[in-house]
Amino acid sequence: MRPAPERAPSRITGGSAAVVLNPERERSLLRGHPWVFSGAIDQVHGDPGSGATVRIVTAEGQTVGLGAYSPQSQIRVRLWTRDAASAIDGAFFRERLRAAIERRRALLGSESLAACRLVHGEADGLPGVVADRYSDVVVLQLTSAGAEHWRDAIANAIEAETGCRAVYERSDAEVRELEGLDARTGAIRGTLVETRVEIVEHGIRYRVDVARGQKTGFYLDQRDNRARVRDLSRDADVLNCFGYTGGFALAALAGGARSVVSVDSSAEALALARANLEANGFDASRAEWAEADVFQHLRQLRDAGRSFDLVVLDPPKFAPTAAHADRAARAYKDINLLAFRLLRHGGVLVTFSCSGGVSPDLFQKIVAGAAVDAGSQAQVLARLQAAPDHPVMLAFPEGEYLKGLILKRF
Ligand code: SAH
């Protein structure tokens, strides 16, 4: 049962810290969004420290939830719960983790469950927490003051609920700076001598370097999209741009591609891609690895008169926020235009953006502009998103970062 509404500030002065919302700015939170921006707060009571739990109180004095206070961030409070009577403690995190794992159990087969995102931040009621499972190792990334505050409780919950051999922390994302947090990496539960862990995805073996890899080591969000590419690859000459450790390249080879050219600027990623190819016993003569800048390399391929049946574009985040959208739009347009020029008639372009600042609608417009400039006509065969272990909350559209299109060129 919900407690009766309280009047501010009588309870607020009583000890527990609280923020009082500006009546003009409380709508978003009340409609389901999990953030309170600094400008939406009229008063702060009780001098909460970084990550401390605060009650969120409306101007009318009703407590509408509990959240984590972040004194340095524009996102001043991130909601833990709308149940004001609940306690934020070790049991709370264990319960949230258990629920997140249960949701995935209902969605994924046992193979995918062994290599999946167990916790996807706000969408799992755990803002600032990402936990990726790679076999018997869980990689934890904490990016908010609240998540940092409860680091031990979260690591304990992961250990208890998954029975994993080790929890490895990769709290080295740049966004931590906005919360006043330093980078931190290393094993926080168990020990890891060998930081390369093997996973199996749709029957393909990949080695994931949890210590040195990008993000938490692997792009699990593309799991089902890699399977789509596999299904489109029979007898195709494939160009795989931003290839990282060979995700789409191996999927294409598994699908019967005639040849796959992968381009990535990271020598380390390509070395692991080669190792992954070998581990699966694929024919190495069908794979070409180019350590190069995609923007330049696509121009070289075009100048060399190369063409492909299938092109995959999976670039890094060009626009972390909407403020970067303009520059990002130019970059997306450039690579998509080049891709269309390299695509044979009847060929297929699989193109992605993982920029939170670029909406699916805007992305489609950018790609459409690129097609026009390349003199190509294309049909949308499918729209793609992140795999279901990266859920999106309806009230939190910011969570929908990955979008993609499968396009057939006429
Ligand atoms: N498609 C991959 C993930 C790609 S991540 C998968 O499914 O696993 C983005 C990759 O782009 C990274 O490997 C990074 O090294 C590479 N990268 C970033 N900027 C680049 C550039 N300008 N040219 C080539 N590669 C780039």
Short mmCIF file of C-alpha atoms and ligand atoms in Angstrom, two decimals, residues 214 218-219 222 226 240-245 247-248 263-266 269 292-295 314-316, ligand 1:
data_model
loop_
_atom_site.label_atom_id
_atom_site.label_comp_id
_atom_site.label_asym_id
_atom_site.label_seq_id
_atom_site.Cartn_x
_atom_site.Cartn_y
_atom_site.Cartn_z
CA GLN A 214 36.01 -1.69 -25.89
CA PHE A 218 31.86 -7.08 -26.83
CA TYR A 219 28.85 -5.51 -28.57
CA GLN A 222 24.19 -6.48 -32.14
CA ARG A 226 24.64 -10.30 -36.71
CA ASN A 240 32.27 -4.96 -42.98
CA CYS A 241 33.09 -1.45 -41.75
CA PHE A 242 34.06 -0.81 -38.13
CA GLY A 243 34.58 -4.52 -37.76
CA TYR A 244 36.00 -4.63 -34.20
CA THR A 245 36.72 -8.25 -33.20
CA GLY A 247 31.39 -9.93 -35.07
CA PHE A 248 29.69 -9.30 -38.40
CA VAL A 263 37.93 -2.38 -41.83
CA ASP A 264 38.83 -1.10 -38.37
CA SER A 265 41.33 1.41 -37.03
CA SER A 266 42.25 -0.77 -34.05
CA ALA A 269 40.64 -5.50 -32.31
CA ALA A 292 42.52 1.74 -41.60
CA ASP A 293 40.27 4.72 -41.12
CA VAL A 294 36.91 3.84 -42.67
CA PHE A 295 36.38 7.33 -44.10
CA ASP A 314 28.45 -0.13 -37.58
CA PRO A 315 30.33 3.00 -36.52
CA PRO A 316 31.05 4.16 -32.98
N1 SAH B 1 30.50 -4.14 -35.47
C1 SAH B 1 31.25 -4.46 -34.28
C2 SAH B 1 31.27 -3.31 -33.29
C3 SAH B 1 31.83 -2.01 -33.85
S1 SAH B 1 32.36 -0.94 -32.62
C4 SAH B 1 30.68 -5.72 -33.64
O1 SAH B 1 29.59 -6.18 -34.03
O2 SAH B 1 31.33 -6.27 -32.77
C5 SAH B 1 33.11 0.35 -33.51
C6 SAH B 1 34.49 0.02 -34.06
O3 SAH B 1 34.88 1.11 -34.87
C7 SAH B 1 35.61 -0.13 -33.04
O4 SAH B 1 36.22 -1.36 -33.23
C8 SAH B 1 36.60 0.99 -33.35
O5 SAH B 1 37.95 0.56 -33.23
C9 SAH B 1 36.28 1.29 -34.77
N2 SAH B 1 36.52 2.65 -35.26
C10 SAH B 1 36.21 3.83 -34.68
N3 SAH B 1 36.47 4.86 -35.50
C11 SAH B 1 36.96 4.32 -36.65
C12 SAH B 1 37.40 4.86 -37.89
N4 SAH B 1 37.35 6.17 -38.12
N5 SAH B 1 37.83 4.01 -38.83
C13 SAH B 1 37.86 2.67 -38.61
N6 SAH B 1 37.44 2.11 -37.46
C14 SAH B 1 37.00 2.91 -36.49
#
